mmCIF file with all atom_site columns, C-alpha atoms in Angstrom:
data_model
loop_
_atom_site.group_PDB
_atom_site.id
_atom_site.type_symbol
_atom_site.label_atom_id
_atom_site.label_alt_id
_atom_site.label_comp_id
_atom_site.label_asym_id
_atom_site.label_entity_id
_atom_site.label_seq_id
_atom_site.pdbx_PDB_ins_code
_atom_site.Cartn_x
_atom_site.Cartn_y
_atom_site.Cartn_z
_atom_site.occupancy
_atom_site.B_iso_or_equiv
_atom_site.pdbx_formal_charge
_atom_site.auth_seq_id
_atom_site.auth_comp_id
_atom_site.auth_asym_id
_atom_site.auth_atom_id
_atom_site.pdbx_PDB_model_num
ATOM 1  C CA . MET A 1 1  ? 21.343  -33.668 17.623 1.00 86.00 ? 1  MET A CA 1
ATOM 2  C CA . LYS A 1 2  ? 24.835  -32.798 15.559 1.00 91.00 ? 2  LYS A CA 1
ATOM 3  C CA . LYS A 1 3  ? 23.572  -32.250 12.233 1.00 94.00 ? 3  LYS A CA 1
ATOM 4  C CA . PHE A 1 4  ? 20.041  -29.719 14.010 1.00 96.00 ? 4  PHE A CA 1
ATOM 5  C CA . ILE A 1 5  ? 22.973  -27.429 15.623 1.00 96.00 ? 5  ILE A CA 1
ATOM 6  C CA . ASP A 1 6  ? 25.599  -27.671 12.951 1.00 96.00 ? 6  ASP A CA 1
ATOM 7  C CA . PHE A 1 7  ? 22.577  -26.578 10.291 1.00 97.00 ? 7  PHE A CA 1
ATOM 8  C CA . LEU A 1 8  ? 21.386  -24.234 12.954 1.00 97.00 ? 8  LEU A CA 1
ATOM 9  C CA . GLU A 1 9  ? 25.408  -22.359 13.118 1.00 97.00 ? 9  GLU A CA 1
ATOM 10 C CA . ARG A 1 10 ? 25.854  -22.474 9.632  1.00 96.00 ? 10 ARG A CA 1
ATOM 11 C CA . LEU A 1 11 ? 22.357  -20.481 8.486  1.00 97.00 ? 11 LEU A CA 1
ATOM 12 C CA . GLU A 1 12 ? 23.551  -17.601 11.175 1.00 96.00 ? 12 GLU A CA 1
ATOM 13 C CA . GLU A 1 13 ? 27.105  -17.686 9.681  1.00 97.00 ? 13 GLU A CA 1
ATOM 14 C CA . ASN A 1 14 ? 25.625  -16.970 6.340  1.00 96.00 ? 14 ASN A CA 1
ATOM 15 C CA . LYS A 1 15 ? 22.918  -14.166 8.117  1.00 96.00 ? 15 LYS A CA 1
ATOM 16 C CA . ILE A 1 16 ? 19.871  -16.605 6.468  1.00 96.00 ? 16 ILE A CA 1
ATOM 17 C CA . TYR A 1 17 ? 16.444  -15.861 8.980  1.00 96.00 ? 17 TYR A CA 1
ATOM 18 C CA . TYR A 1 18 ? 14.844  -18.659 10.721 1.00 97.00 ? 18 TYR A CA 1
ATOM 19 C CA . SER A 1 19 ? 13.163  -19.452 12.972 1.00 98.00 ? 19 SER A CA 1
ATOM 20 C CA . LEU A 1 20 ? 11.388  -22.838 15.140 1.00 98.00 ? 20 LEU A CA 1
ATOM 21 C CA . ASP A 1 21 ? 8.057   -24.527 15.247 1.00 96.00 ? 21 ASP A CA 1
ATOM 22 C CA . LYS A 1 22 ? 6.626   -28.036 16.195 1.00 94.00 ? 22 LYS A CA 1
ATOM 23 C CA . ILE A 1 23 ? 4.028   -29.015 14.254 1.00 88.00 ? 23 ILE A CA 1
ATOM 24 C CA . ARG A 1 24 ? 4.372   -32.782 14.631 1.00 89.00 ? 24 ARG A CA 1
ATOM 25 C CA . ASN A 1 25 ? 5.607   -35.670 16.901 1.00 92.00 ? 25 ASN A CA 1
ATOM 26 C CA . ASP A 1 26 ? 9.092   -36.159 16.764 1.00 93.00 ? 26 ASP A CA 1
ATOM 27 C CA . TYR A 1 27 ? 10.030  -33.226 14.327 1.00 96.00 ? 27 TYR A CA 1
ATOM 28 C CA . ILE A 1 28 ? 11.601  -29.600 15.296 1.00 97.00 ? 28 ILE A CA 1
ATOM 29 C CA . MET A 1 29 ? 10.842  -28.102 11.867 1.00 97.00 ? 29 MET A CA 1
ATOM 30 C CA . VAL A 1 30 ? 13.396  -25.317 10.391 1.00 98.00 ? 30 VAL A CA 1
ATOM 31 C CA . ASP A 1 31 ? 11.497  -22.392 8.807  1.00 98.00 ? 31 ASP A CA 1
ATOM 32 C CA . ILE A 1 32 ? 13.715  -20.527 6.806  1.00 97.00 ? 32 ILE A CA 1
ATOM 33 C CA . ALA A 1 33 ? 12.539  -17.618 4.500  1.00 94.00 ? 33 ALA A CA 1
ATOM 34 C CA . VAL A 1 34 ? 14.991  -16.366 1.184  1.00 93.00 ? 34 VAL A CA 1
ATOM 35 C CA . PRO A 1 35 ? 13.762  -14.709 -1.880 1.00 90.00 ? 35 PRO A CA 1
ATOM 36 C CA . GLY A 1 36 ? 11.141  -16.018 -3.504 1.00 89.00 ? 36 GLY A CA 1
ATOM 37 C CA . GLU A 1 37 ? 11.604  -19.238 -1.959 1.00 93.00 ? 37 GLU A CA 1
ATOM 38 C CA . ARG A 1 38 ? 10.399  -20.881 1.942  1.00 96.00 ? 38 ARG A CA 1
ATOM 39 C CA . TRP A 1 39 ? 11.604  -23.248 3.195  1.00 97.00 ? 39 TRP A CA 1
ATOM 40 C CA . GLU A 1 40 ? 10.998  -26.172 5.552  1.00 97.00 ? 40 GLU A CA 1
ATOM 41 C CA . VAL A 1 41 ? 13.445  -28.612 7.352  1.00 98.00 ? 41 VAL A CA 1
ATOM 42 C CA . GLU A 1 42 ? 12.812  -30.884 9.347  1.00 97.00 ? 42 GLU A CA 1
ATOM 43 C CA . PHE A 1 43 ? 14.463  -33.125 11.986 1.00 97.00 ? 43 PHE A CA 1
ATOM 44 C CA . ALA A 1 44 ? 13.406  -36.028 13.600 1.00 96.00 ? 44 ALA A CA 1
ATOM 45 C CA . THR A 1 45 ? 15.055  -37.718 16.605 1.00 93.00 ? 45 THR A CA 1
ATOM 46 C CA . ASP A 1 46 ? 15.867  -40.628 14.202 1.00 94.00 ? 46 ASP A CA 1
ATOM 47 C CA . GLY A 1 47 ? 18.136  -38.721 12.697 1.00 93.00 ? 47 GLY A CA 1
ATOM 48 C CA . ASN A 1 48 ? 15.648  -38.071 9.721  1.00 95.00 ? 48 ASN A CA 1
ATOM 49 C CA . ILE A 1 49 ? 16.146  -34.549 8.068  1.00 97.00 ? 49 ILE A CA 1
ATOM 50 C CA . VAL A 1 50 ? 12.830  -33.977 6.032  1.00 96.00 ? 50 VAL A CA 1
ATOM 51 C CA . VAL A 1 51 ? 13.429  -30.856 3.845  1.00 97.00 ? 51 VAL A CA 1
ATOM 52 C CA . GLU A 1 52 ? 10.063  -29.085 1.704  1.00 97.00 ? 52 GLU A CA 1
ATOM 53 C CA . ARG A 1 53 ? 10.790  -26.160 -0.220 1.00 96.00 ? 53 ARG A CA 1
ATOM 54 C CA . PHE A 1 54 ? 7.754   -23.815 -1.454 1.00 96.00 ? 54 PHE A CA 1
ATOM 55 C CA . ARG A 1 55 ? 9.240   -21.502 -4.638 1.00 93.00 ? 55 ARG A CA 1
ATOM 56 C CA . SER A 1 56 ? 7.303   -18.175 -6.168 1.00 89.00 ? 56 SER A CA 1
ATOM 57 C CA . ILE A 1 57 ? 6.263   -18.872 -9.373 1.00 85.00 ? 57 ILE A CA 1
ATOM 58 C CA . GLY A 1 58 ? 6.587   -14.475 -9.553 1.00 82.00 ? 58 GLY A CA 1
ATOM 59 C CA . ASP A 1 59 ? 3.216   -13.981 -9.982 1.00 84.00 ? 59 ASP A CA 1
ATOM 60 C CA . VAL A 1 60 ? 2.853   -9.711  -7.584 1.00 87.00 ? 60 VAL A CA 1
ATOM 61 C CA . GLU A 1 61 ? -0.264  -9.729  -7.086 1.00 90.00 ? 61 GLU A CA 1
ATOM 62 C CA . GLY A 1 62 ? -2.906  -6.420  -5.433 1.00 92.00 ? 62 GLY A CA 1
ATOM 63 C CA . GLU A 1 63 ? -4.712  -5.779  -2.376 1.00 92.00 ? 63 GLU A CA 1
ATOM 64 C CA . GLU A 1 64 ? -7.612  -7.461  -3.826 1.00 90.00 ? 64 GLU A CA 1
ATOM 65 C CA . ALA A 1 65 ? -5.385  -10.981 -2.924 1.00 89.00 ? 65 ALA A CA 1
ATOM 66 C CA . ILE A 1 66 ? -6.071  -10.965 0.503  1.00 92.00 ? 66 ILE A CA 1
ATOM 67 C CA . LYS A 1 67 ? -9.819  -11.263 0.269  1.00 92.00 ? 67 LYS A CA 1
ATOM 68 C CA . ASP A 1 68 ? -8.596  -15.377 -1.755 1.00 91.00 ? 68 ASP A CA 1
ATOM 69 C CA . LEU A 1 69 ? -6.859  -15.795 1.899  1.00 89.00 ? 69 LEU A CA 1
ATOM 70 C CA . PHE A 1 70 ? -9.491  -15.448 4.218  1.00 93.00 ? 70 PHE A CA 1
ATOM 71 C CA . ASP A 1 71 ? -12.213 -16.670 1.926  1.00 92.00 ? 71 ASP A CA 1
ATOM 72 C CA . ASN A 1 72 ? -9.666  -20.225 1.214  1.00 92.00 ? 72 ASN A CA 1
ATOM 73 C CA . PHE A 1 73 ? -8.848  -20.710 4.516  1.00 90.00 ? 73 PHE A CA 1
ATOM 74 C CA . SER A 1 74 ? -10.652 -18.981 7.303  1.00 88.00 ? 74 SER A CA 1
ATOM 75 C CA . ASP A 1 75 ? -11.948 -21.805 9.970  1.00 79.00 ? 75 ASP A CA 1
#
């Protein structure tokens, strides 16, 4: 728990926006969005920490890309 709290405090001290979520058992996820990247840092009850980083390749698309979002990811 100390690593989790220390991590949140460090984000706040550095003015890095984050949100918290729980998407699987025994983990709390810290979702971080910074320019060109999105991070998911998960803290487990057993002390394990898992980090996933998603980087933009810099492609910018127009409004037509919204159709792809709904076509490919809607239930």
